[in-house]
């Protein structure tokens, strides 16, 4: 699998990444990002990235939202996987997104839930459609600040179509998840 | 009727026509349903299978094919040994939980129609009522694609379908009253079915609207039951079925559906998440059928959650895209309505056994023995779980 930083993305209009000489390719060693699975100090579950998905979290740790794209045809795809469903190429790159999107849908889970989630219930789970990559939708949480509780935004403030921007929350000091803030808080 | 149709299908020599009415469900069986049953899943499976064979009048030693779900923990080797089956020449398991129900019958029908076996048994035994809740197993799911959803608190199927439901309401103006129409139709039928968990427990609109939330916009009554119980059915050739104890119920058409770029349960990475697996299964299902949605007398549509009904009504062609919610208005899903639904009570109010009770209820309706019988019903659609790779059957008497 080829994973390189992109320098431009005319097709999706994604933020150009001018990073050069990337310090230690964050995707070279998936184990650096795949150390999830435990619980953060808040008791919430940390992701357990697979080999294909771990670059996502490695970039998130640097405060970057990136999506796997085909290195040949340019199509973005999510969740990450070994080859392109459009052209079957095994070469990919991770394009940096602007971090902007809109809420496509949301739910407010109530108990019964796992204990750490029940403590914060009702909280929100949002599905965010990325501005730079239509139809790439990320499951996440709408929060007041990157490290705030899952219920830190009042439900009445949540609506489909609301513009949001990415924020980054370190779950346990090793692994960072993408969360979402209202553009107009 | 029956086997003769398989060689002279009205739709021409399409591949699926070989299956058309070539086989029939000759026997059905079930255990009682309850929140808690003392017996093991294996014991319950054997009871349901033996009841189905007795219903058909076929000896267990004649069984030479088995089909069930990958989530079925009762192994066919153990079942075959326990019930005294003969030599088994076909066995199959279908994945994706509730999406597998109809495919178990479809696989047996294909095996029998092509001469790989002669007497097939499909079954599901499940102790969900007294077992652990599946989301308590979340940690084990994290290394799977659930890594992209579970950590954010999308822990349960209700949360996943809730996201779809919210979007569906937003796009098409569906309301909680539409979901209530679904819950009420199922409950009303369960109130007529002594075997149903909710036999003596009517539902009102006030109860629904004031019920506790599970995952907004879904409340308690939008969710299926948690049930212990087992069911089975026996599939044989159409010719054989005519000599069995019960009136044959022919497998007219069968299909599975896994759409392009599908992602189980959280189909949010598809171009169009509201066009689920039912659309794929439906295309294949109708392609080889002699009749269409307008000719379906009664429907058994997988109802783990109420929003799956409008989505399925659209997918299987009973109405156009976005019209599924409105379809439920005016008593359309009740007995005497446009499309009587889940006449035994369904997963919402009879029992939730991964949808297998929808198959047996379809058979009862076409035998004319339903507890909420649709007068003169001769055609029935049965579907498996929408939202996951699915399957469906068209049955006819």
Coordinates of C-alpha atoms in Angstrom, one line a residue:
Chain A
X1 CA 0.0 0.0 0.0
X2 CA 1.4 3.4 -1.0
X3 CA 0.6 6.2 1.3
X4 CA 1.8 9.6 0.4
X5 CA 0.8 13.1 1.2
X6 CA -1.0 14.9 -1.6
X7 CA 0.1 18.2 -2.8
X8 CA -3.1 19.3 -4.4
X9 CA -6.5 18.0 -5.1
X10 CA -8.3 19.7 -7.9
X11 CA -11.1 17.2 -8.1
X12 CA -12.5 17.6 -4.6
X13 CA -11.1 21.0 -3.7
X14 CA -9.6 19.7 -0.6
X15 CA -7.2 21.8 1.3
X16 CA -3.8 21.7 -0.3
X17 CA -1.2 20.2 1.9
X18 CA 2.1 21.8 1.4
X19 CA 3.9 19.7 4.0
X20 CA 7.2 18.6 2.7
X21 CA 9.7 16.3 4.2
X22 CA 7.0 14.9 6.4
X23 CA 8.7 14.0 9.7
X24 CA 8.7 10.3 10.1
X25 CA 5.8 9.2 7.9
X26 CA 3.0 8.8 10.4
X27 CA 1.6 5.9 8.4
X28 CA 4.7 3.9 8.2
X29 CA 4.1 2.1 11.4
X30 CA 0.5 1.3 11.9
X31 CA 1.1 0.2 15.4
X32 CA 1.8 3.8 16.4
X33 CA -1.8 4.6 15.7
X34 CA -3.3 1.2 16.4
X35 CA -2.8 1.3 20.1
X36 CA -6.5 2.0 20.7
X37 CA -9.0 -0.3 22.2
X38 CA -8.6 0.7 25.7
X39 CA -10.6 3.3 27.5
X40 CA -9.8 6.9 27.9
X41 CA -9.9 8.6 31.3
X42 CA -13.6 9.2 30.6
X43 CA -14.1 5.4 30.2
X44 CA -15.3 5.8 26.6
X45 CA -14.1 3.1 24.1
X46 CA -11.1 4.0 22.0
X47 CA -11.1 2.9 18.4
X48 CA -9.1 -0.2 17.4
X49 CA -7.8 0.8 14.0
X50 CA -7.0 -1.9 11.5
X51 CA -4.0 -1.7 9.1
X52 CA -6.0 0.2 6.5
X53 CA -7.5 2.6 9.0
X54 CA -4.6 3.5 11.2
X55 CA -3.2 6.4 9.1
X56 CA -6.5 8.2 9.8
X57 CA -5.7 8.2 13.5
X58 CA -2.0 9.0 12.9
X59 CA -3.0 12.1 11.0
X60 CA -5.6 13.0 13.6
X61 CA -2.9 12.9 16.2
X62 CA -1.3 15.7 14.3
X63 CA -4.5 17.6 14.1
X64 CA -5.2 16.8 10.5
X65 CA -8.4 15.3 9.0
X66 CA -7.4 13.2 6.1
X67 CA -9.4 10.8 3.9
X68 CA -8.0 7.8 2.0
X69 CA -8.1 8.4 -1.8
X70 CA -7.0 6.4 -4.8
X71 CA -3.6 7.5 -6.0
X72 CA -4.6 6.7 -9.6
X73 CA -8.2 7.9 -10.1
X74 CA -8.4 10.2 -7.1
X75 CA -11.7 8.9 -5.7
X76 CA -12.0 9.2 -2.0
X77 CA -13.2 6.2 0.0
X78 CA -14.4 5.5 3.5
X79 CA -13.9 3.3 5.5
X80 CA -10.3 2.8 4.4
X81 CA -9.6 -0.4 2.6
X82 CA -6.9 -2.1 0.5
X83 CA -7.9 -1.1 -3.0
X84 CA -10.0 1.3 -5.0
X85 CA -13.6 0.1 -5.8
X86 CA -13.6 2.3 -8.9
X87 CA -10.3 1.4 -10.6
X88 CA -9.0 -1.4 -8.4
X89 CA -5.7 0.3 -7.8
X90 CA -3.8 -0.6 -4.7
X91 CA -2.1 2.7 -4.5
X92 CA -3.6 5.3 -2.2
X93 CA -2.8 8.6 -0.6
X94 CA -4.3 10.5 2.3
X95 CA -5.8 13.8 1.2
X96 CA -6.1 16.5 3.8
X97 CA -9.6 17.8 4.2
X98 CA -10.6 21.3 5.3
X99 CA -12.3 19.8 8.3
X100 CA -15.6 21.4 7.4
X101 CA -18.8 19.6 6.9
X102 CA -22.5 19.5 7.6
X103 CA -24.6 17.3 9.9
X104 CA -26.4 14.7 7.8
X105 CA -28.2 13.1 10.7
X106 CA -28.0 12.5 14.4
X107 CA -29.4 10.5 17.3
X108 CA -29.7 11.0 21.0
X109 CA -29.0 7.6 22.7
X110 CA -30.6 6.9 26.1
X111 CA -29.9 4.0 28.4
X112 CA -29.5 1.1 28.6
X113 CA -26.0 1.7 27.4
X114 CA -22.4 0.8 28.4
X115 CA -21.7 2.5 31.8
X116 CA -19.5 5.3 30.6
X117 CA -21.9 6.2 27.9
X118 CA -24.9 5.9 30.2
X119 CA -23.3 8.4 32.5
X120 CA -23.4 11.1 29.7
X121 CA -26.7 10.1 28.2
X122 CA -28.6 11.5 26.5
X123 CA -25.6 12.4 24.4
X124 CA -25.5 13.0 20.7
X125 CA -24.0 11.0 17.8
X126 CA -23.8 12.9 14.6
X127 CA -23.1 11.8 11.1
X128 CA -21.1 14.5 9.3
X129 CA -20.9 14.8 5.5
X130 CA -17.5 16.3 4.6
X131 CA -17.6 19.6 2.5
X132 CA -14.6 18.5 0.5
X133 CA -15.8 14.9 -0.2
X134 CA -19.5 14.6 -0.7
X135 CA -20.8 11.2 0.5
X136 CA -17.9 10.7 2.8
X137 CA -19.7 10.7 6.1
X138 CA -18.0 10.4 9.5
X139 CA -19.7 9.2 12.7
X140 CA -18.7 11.4 15.6
X141 CA -19.9 13.6 18.4
X142 CA -20.9 17.3 18.4
X143 CA -19.2 18.9 21.4
X144 CA -18.7 22.3 22.9
X145 CA -14.9 22.0 22.9
X146 CA -12.6 19.3 21.7
X147 CA -12.3 17.7 25.1
X148 CA -15.8 18.4 26.4
X149 CA -18.3 15.7 27.3
X150 CA -20.5 14.0 24.7
X151 CA -23.5 15.8 26.0
X152 CA -21.9 19.3 26.1
X153 CA -24.0 20.6 23.3
X154 CA -27.7 21.0 24.2
X155 CA -29.9 18.8 21.9
X156 CA -32.0 21.8 20.7
X157 CA -28.9 23.2 19.1
X158 CA -28.4 20.2 16.9
X159 CA -30.0 20.2 13.4
X160 CA -29.5 18.5 10.1
X161 CA -27.6 20.7 7.7
X162 CA -25.8 22.6 10.4
X163 CA -22.2 23.5 9.4
X164 CA -19.6 22.0 11.6
X165 CA -15.8 21.9 11.8
X166 CA -13.4 19.1 13.0
X167 CA -11.7 19.2 16.4
X168 CA -9.3 16.6 17.8
X169 CA -9.6 14.8 21.1
X170 CA -6.9 12.5 22.5
X171 CA -8.8 9.6 24.0
X172 CA -6.0 8.3 26.2
X173 CA -2.9 10.2 25.3
X174 CA -2.0 7.8 22.5
X175 CA -4.9 7.9 20.1
X176 CA -6.8 10.9 18.8
X177 CA -10.4 10.9 17.5
X178 CA -12.1 13.5 15.4
X179 CA -15.0 15.4 17.0
X180 CA -17.2 18.2 15.7
X181 CA -17.8 21.8 16.7
X182 CA -20.7 24.0 15.5
X183 CA -19.4 26.6 13.1
X184 CA -21.8 29.1 14.7
X185 CA -21.8 28.2 18.3
Chain B
X1 CA -49.5 -25.1 -10.1
X2 CA -46.4 -26.4 -8.5
X3 CA -43.6 -28.2 -10.3
X4 CA -45.2 -27.7 -13.7
X5 CA -44.7 -24.0 -13.5
X6 CA -41.0 -24.4 -13.1
X7 CA -40.5 -25.4 -16.7
X8 CA -43.0 -22.9 -18.2
X9 CA -42.5 -19.7 -16.4
X10 CA -44.4 -16.7 -17.8
X11 CA -41.3 -14.6 -17.5
X12 CA -39.3 -16.8 -19.8
X13 CA -36.1 -18.8 -19.3
X14 CA -34.5 -16.5 -16.7
X15 CA -32.2 -18.3 -14.3
X16 CA -34.4 -17.9 -11.3
X17 CA -37.4 -19.4 -13.1
X18 CA -36.0 -22.9 -12.4
X19 CA -36.8 -22.2 -8.8
X20 CA -40.3 -21.0 -9.4
X21 CA -42.8 -23.1 -7.5
X22 CA -40.5 -26.1 -7.7
X23 CA -40.4 -26.5 -4.0
X24 CA -42.8 -25.9 -1.1
X25 CA -42.8 -25.4 2.6
X26 CA -44.5 -28.5 3.9
X27 CA -44.2 -28.1 7.6
X28 CA -43.7 -25.5 10.3
X29 CA -42.9 -25.8 14.0
X30 CA -42.1 -23.6 16.9
X31 CA -41.6 -23.6 20.7
X32 CA -43.5 -21.2 23.0
X33 CA -42.1 -17.7 23.0
X34 CA -41.2 -16.0 26.3
X35 CA -38.8 -13.5 27.8
X36 CA -37.2 -16.4 29.5
X37 CA -37.4 -20.1 28.7
X38 CA -35.5 -22.7 30.8
X39 CA -34.4 -25.0 28.0
X40 CA -31.1 -24.6 26.1
X41 CA -31.0 -23.3 22.5
X42 CA -30.2 -26.8 21.3
X43 CA -33.2 -28.3 23.0
X44 CA -35.4 -25.6 21.7
X45 CA -34.1 -26.1 18.2
X46 CA -34.8 -29.8 18.3
X47 CA -38.3 -29.2 19.6
X48 CA -39.1 -26.7 16.8
X49 CA -37.6 -29.0 14.1
X50 CA -39.4 -32.1 15.2
X51 CA -42.6 -30.1 15.4
X52 CA -42.1 -29.0 11.8
X53 CA -41.4 -32.5 10.6
X54 CA -44.5 -33.8 12.4
X55 CA -46.5 -31.0 10.9
X56 CA -45.4 -32.2 7.4
X57 CA -45.7 -35.9 8.3
X58 CA -42.1 -36.5 7.4
X59 CA -39.8 -38.8 9.4
X60 CA -36.6 -37.2 10.9
X61 CA -34.6 -39.9 9.2
X62 CA -35.5 -38.5 5.8
X63 CA -33.9 -35.1 6.5
X64 CA -30.9 -34.7 4.3
X65 CA -30.4 -30.9 4.3
X66 CA -30.0 -28.1 6.8
X67 CA -29.9 -24.3 6.6
X68 CA -29.6 -21.7 9.3
X69 CA -28.0 -18.4 10.2
X70 CA -24.3 -18.0 10.9
X71 CA -25.4 -16.4 14.1
X72 CA -27.2 -19.7 15.0
X73 CA -25.2 -21.3 17.7
X74 CA -26.9 -24.7 17.4
X75 CA -24.7 -26.6 15.1
X76 CA -26.2 -28.7 12.3
X77 CA -24.0 -31.7 13.3
X78 CA -25.5 -31.6 16.8
X79 CA -29.1 -31.1 15.5
X80 CA -28.8 -33.9 12.9
X81 CA -27.5 -36.3 15.6
X82 CA -30.1 -35.3 18.1
X83 CA -33.2 -35.6 15.9
X84 CA -32.0 -38.7 14.2
X85 CA -31.5 -37.3 10.7
X86 CA -30.2 -39.6 8.0
X87 CA -27.2 -38.9 5.8
X88 CA -27.0 -35.2 5.1
X89 CA -25.9 -34.0 1.7
X90 CA -26.5 -30.3 1.9
X91 CA -25.9 -27.8 4.6
X92 CA -25.6 -24.0 4.5
X93 CA -25.4 -21.0 6.8
X94 CA -26.3 -17.5 5.9
X95 CA -24.6 -14.4 7.4
X96 CA -25.7 -11.1 8.7
X97 CA -28.1 -11.9 11.5
X98 CA -31.7 -11.1 10.6
X99 CA -30.8 -10.6 7.0
X100 CA -30.4 -14.4 6.7
X101 CA -33.9 -15.6 7.6
X102 CA -35.5 -15.9 4.1
X103 CA -32.2 -17.1 2.6
X104 CA -32.2 -20.2 4.7
X105 CA -35.4 -21.3 2.9
X106 CA -34.0 -20.1 -0.4
X107 CA -30.9 -22.2 0.0
X108 CA -32.9 -25.3 0.8
X109 CA -35.2 -24.6 -2.1
X110 CA -32.3 -24.3 -4.5
X111 CA -30.8 -27.5 -3.1
X112 CA -34.0 -29.5 -3.4
X113 CA -34.9 -28.0 -6.8
X114 CA -31.5 -29.1 -8.2
X115 CA -31.5 -32.5 -6.7
X116 CA -28.8 -32.0 -4.1
X117 CA -31.2 -33.0 -1.3
X118 CA -34.8 -34.0 -0.8
X119 CA -35.9 -32.9 2.7
X120 CA -34.5 -29.7 4.1
X121 CA -34.9 -28.1 7.5
X122 CA -34.3 -24.5 8.2
X123 CA -34.4 -23.2 11.7
X124 CA -33.5 -20.5 14.2
X125 CA -33.2 -20.9 18.0
X126 CA -32.4 -17.9 20.1
X127 CA -32.3 -17.0 23.7
X128 CA -32.1 -13.3 23.4
X129 CA -34.6 -12.5 26.2
X130 CA -32.5 -14.2 28.8
X131 CA -29.2 -13.8 27.1
X132 CA -26.7 -11.0 27.2
X133 CA -27.5 -7.8 25.4
X134 CA -25.5 -7.7 22.2
X135 CA -24.0 -4.3 22.7
X136 CA -22.4 -5.4 25.9
X137 CA -20.1 -7.2 23.5
X138 CA -19.0 -3.9 21.9
X139 CA -15.4 -4.3 22.8
X140 CA -15.1 -7.4 20.7
X141 CA -16.5 -5.5 17.7
X142 CA -13.9 -2.7 17.8
X143 CA -11.4 -4.4 15.5
X144 CA -14.1 -4.7 12.8
X145 CA -15.5 -1.8 10.8
X146 CA -17.4 -0.9 14.0
X147 CA -14.1 0.9 14.9
X148 CA -15.6 3.8 13.0
X149 CA -18.9 3.9 14.9
X150 CA -18.8 2.3 18.4
X151 CA -16.3 4.6 20.1
X152 CA -18.6 7.5 19.4
X153 CA -21.5 5.9 21.2
X154 CA -23.3 4.4 18.3
X155 CA -23.4 1.3 20.4
X156 CA -26.7 -0.5 19.4
X157 CA -28.6 -1.3 16.3
X158 CA -31.3 1.1 17.6
X159 CA -28.8 3.9 17.5
X160 CA -27.7 3.0 13.9
X161 CA -31.2 2.8 12.6
X162 CA -32.1 5.9 14.5
X163 CA -29.6 7.9 12.4
X164 CA -31.3 6.6 9.3
X165 CA -34.8 7.3 10.7
X166 CA -33.9 10.9 11.6
X167 CA -32.6 11.5 8.0
X168 CA -35.7 9.8 6.5
X169 CA -38.0 12.0 8.6
X170 CA -35.9 15.1 7.5
X171 CA -36.0 14.2 3.8
X172 CA -39.5 13.0 3.4
X173 CA -41.6 14.4 6.2
X174 CA -42.1 11.1 8.0
X175 CA -43.3 11.6 11.5
X176 CA -43.5 9.6 14.7
X177 CA -47.1 9.0 13.9
X178 CA -46.0 7.0 10.9
X179 CA -43.8 4.8 13.0
X180 CA -46.6 4.4 15.5
X181 CA -48.8 3.2 12.6
X182 CA -46.3 0.4 12.1
X183 CA -46.0 -0.4 15.8
X184 CA -49.8 -0.4 16.2
X185 CA -50.5 -2.7 13.3
X186 CA -48.1 -5.3 14.7
X187 CA -49.5 -5.0 18.2
X188 CA -53.1 -5.3 17.0
X189 CA -52.2 -8.5 15.2
X190 CA -50.3 -9.8 18.3
X191 CA -53.4 -9.1 20.3
X192 CA -55.1 -11.7 18.1
X193 CA -52.3 -14.3 18.4
X194 CA -52.3 -16.3 21.7
X195 CA -48.7 -17.3 21.0
X196 CA -47.5 -13.7 20.9
X197 CA -45.6 -12.2 23.8
X198 CA -47.9 -9.1 23.5
X199 CA -51.1 -11.2 23.2
X200 CA -53.0 -9.4 26.0
X201 CA -51.3 -6.1 25.9
X202 CA -52.9 -3.4 23.6
X203 CA -50.9 -0.4 22.5
X204 CA -52.4 3.2 22.4
X205 CA -51.1 6.3 20.7
X206 CA -50.6 7.9 24.1
X207 CA -48.5 5.0 25.4
X208 CA -46.4 5.3 22.3
X209 CA -46.0 9.1 22.4
X210 CA -45.1 9.1 26.1
X211 CA -42.8 6.0 26.1
X212 CA -39.2 6.4 27.2
X213 CA -36.7 7.1 24.5
X214 CA -34.2 4.4 23.4
X215 CA -32.4 6.5 20.8
X216 CA -34.2 9.6 19.8
X217 CA -36.1 9.7 17.4
X218 CA -36.8 6.0 18.4
X219 CA -38.8 5.2 21.5
X220 CA -39.3 1.9 23.3
X221 CA -42.2 0.8 21.0
X222 CA -40.1 1.4 17.9
X223 CA -37.9 -1.5 19.0
X224 CA -38.5 -5.3 18.6
X225 CA -38.9 -7.6 21.6
X226 CA -36.1 -9.6 23.3
X227 CA -37.4 -13.2 23.1
X228 CA -36.4 -16.8 23.8
X229 CA -37.8 -19.3 21.3
X230 CA -37.1 -21.4 18.3
X231 CA -38.8 -22.0 14.9
X232 CA -38.3 -24.3 12.0
X233 CA -39.7 -25.2 8.6
X234 CA -39.4 -28.1 6.2
X235 CA -38.7 -27.6 2.5
X236 CA -39.4 -30.4 0.0
X237 CA -40.2 -30.6 -3.7
X238 CA -43.6 -29.4 -4.9
X239 CA -44.4 -32.9 -5.9
X240 CA -43.6 -34.3 -2.6
X241 CA -45.4 -31.5 -0.8
X242 CA -48.7 -32.5 -2.4
X243 CA -48.5 -35.8 -0.5
X244 CA -47.8 -34.2 2.8
X245 CA -50.2 -33.6 5.7
X246 CA -50.6 -29.8 5.1
X247 CA -51.6 -27.7 2.2
X248 CA -48.3 -26.9 0.3
X249 CA -47.0 -23.3 0.4
X250 CA -44.9 -22.9 -2.7
X251 CA -41.6 -21.0 -2.8
X252 CA -42.4 -18.8 -5.8
X253 CA -39.4 -16.6 -5.9
X254 CA -36.4 -16.0 -3.6
X255 CA -33.6 -13.5 -3.6
X256 CA -30.7 -12.2 -1.6
X257 CA -29.5 -8.6 -1.7
X258 CA -26.1 -7.0 -0.9
X259 CA -26.0 -3.6 -2.7
X260 CA -22.9 -2.1 -4.2
X261 CA -20.7 -0.3 -1.6
X262 CA -22.9 -1.5 1.2
X263 CA -21.7 -1.4 4.8
X264 CA -23.8 -3.5 7.2
X265 CA -26.2 -1.6 9.5
X266 CA -24.5 1.8 9.0
X267 CA -24.9 2.1 5.3
X268 CA -23.8 5.7 5.6
X269 CA -20.9 5.4 3.1
X270 CA -23.1 4.4 0.3
X271 CA -24.1 7.1 -2.1
X272 CA -27.6 6.8 -0.9
X273 CA -28.0 5.3 2.5
X274 CA -31.8 5.4 2.3
X275 CA -31.8 2.9 -0.6
X276 CA -30.9 -0.2 1.3
X277 CA -30.5 -3.9 0.6
X278 CA -34.2 -4.4 0.1
X279 CA -33.9 -2.6 -3.2
X280 CA -31.3 -5.1 -4.5
X281 CA -33.2 -8.1 -3.2
X282 CA -36.5 -6.8 -4.7
X283 CA -35.2 -6.4 -8.2
X284 CA -34.2 -10.0 -8.3
X285 CA -37.3 -11.2 -6.5
X286 CA -39.8 -9.6 -8.9
X287 CA -37.8 -10.5 -12.0
X288 CA -38.7 -14.2 -11.7
X289 CA -42.2 -13.8 -10.3
X290 CA -45.5 -14.2 -12.1
X291 CA -47.0 -11.4 -10.0
X292 CA -46.0 -8.0 -8.7
X293 CA -46.3 -5.9 -5.5
X294 CA -49.9 -5.0 -6.3
X295 CA -50.8 -8.7 -6.2
X296 CA -49.4 -9.4 -2.7
X297 CA -52.3 -10.3 -0.4
X298 CA -50.3 -10.1 2.9
X299 CA -46.8 -9.1 3.8
X300 CA -44.4 -10.2 6.6
X301 CA -41.8 -7.4 6.6
X302 CA -38.8 -7.6 8.9
X303 CA -39.5 -5.2 11.8
X304 CA -36.6 -5.1 14.2
X305 CA -37.4 -1.3 14.2
X306 CA -40.5 0.5 12.9
X307 CA -38.6 2.7 10.4
X308 CA -37.6 -0.4 8.5
X309 CA -41.2 -0.8 7.3
X310 CA -41.5 2.4 5.3
X311 CA -38.0 1.8 3.9
X312 CA -38.9 -1.7 2.9
X313 CA -42.3 -0.7 1.4
X314 CA -40.3 1.5 -0.9
X315 CA -37.6 -1.0 -1.6
X316 CA -40.0 -3.8 -2.5
X317 CA -42.0 -1.6 -4.7
X318 CA -45.3 -1.1 -2.9
X319 CA -44.9 2.7 -3.3
X320 CA -42.4 5.1 -4.7
X321 CA -39.3 6.5 -3.0
X322 CA -40.2 8.7 -0.1
X323 CA -43.8 7.5 0.1
X324 CA -43.3 4.6 2.6
X325 CA -44.4 6.7 5.6
X326 CA -47.5 8.0 3.9
X327 CA -48.3 4.4 2.8
X328 CA -48.9 3.5 6.5
X329 CA -51.7 6.0 6.9
X330 CA -55.4 5.2 7.0
X331 CA -55.1 1.7 8.4
X332 CA -53.2 0.4 5.3
X333 CA -51.2 -2.1 7.3
X334 CA -54.2 -3.4 9.3
X335 CA -56.4 -6.4 8.4
X336 CA -58.7 -5.2 5.6
X337 CA -56.2 -2.5 4.7
X338 CA -54.2 -2.1 1.5
X339 CA -51.4 -4.4 2.7
X340 CA -52.0 -6.3 5.9
X341 CA -48.6 -6.5 7.7
X342 CA -47.0 -8.9 10.1
X343 CA -50.2 -10.7 10.9
X344 CA -48.7 -12.7 13.8
X345 CA -47.4 -9.6 15.5
X346 CA -43.9 -9.6 13.9
X347 CA -40.7 -8.9 15.7
X348 CA -42.2 -5.9 17.4
X349 CA -45.0 -7.7 19.2
X350 CA -45.0 -11.5 18.6
X351 CA -41.4 -12.6 19.1
X352 CA -38.0 -11.4 17.9
X353 CA -36.3 -14.5 16.7
X354 CA -34.3 -12.9 13.9
X355 CA -37.4 -12.8 11.7
X356 CA -38.0 -16.5 11.4
X357 CA -41.5 -16.1 12.8
X358 CA -42.3 -14.0 9.7
X359 CA -41.7 -17.1 7.5
X360 CA -43.9 -19.4 9.5
X361 CA -46.7 -16.7 9.7
X362 CA -46.5 -16.4 5.9
X363 CA -47.1 -20.1 5.7
X364 CA -50.1 -20.0 8.1
X365 CA -51.7 -17.2 6.1
X366 CA -51.4 -19.2 2.8
X367 CA -52.8 -22.3 4.6
X368 CA -55.7 -20.1 5.8
X369 CA -54.9 -20.7 9.4
X370 CA -53.6 -17.4 10.6
X371 CA -54.9 -16.1 14.0
X372 CA -55.6 -12.8 12.1
X373 CA -56.3 -14.4 8.8
X374 CA -56.5 -12.3 5.6
X375 CA -59.5 -13.8 3.8
X376 CA -58.5 -15.7 0.7
X377 CA -54.8 -14.8 0.9
X378 CA -52.9 -16.6 -1.9
X379 CA -49.7 -14.6 -2.1
X380 CA -47.3 -13.4 0.6
X381 CA -44.1 -11.5 0.7
X382 CA -41.7 -12.3 3.5
X383 CA -38.6 -10.3 4.0
X384 CA -35.4 -10.5 6.1
X385 CA -33.5 -7.7 7.9
X386 CA -33.3 -4.4 6.1
X387 CA -30.1 -2.5 6.7
X388 CA -28.0 -5.6 6.5
X389 CA -27.3 -7.9 3.5
X390 CA -30.8 -9.3 3.2
X391 CA -33.1 -11.9 1.6
X392 CA -36.7 -12.3 0.7
X393 CA -39.3 -14.8 -0.4
X394 CA -42.5 -14.8 -2.4
X395 CA -44.8 -17.5 -1.2
X396 CA -48.0 -18.7 -2.8
X397 CA -50.6 -21.2 -2.1

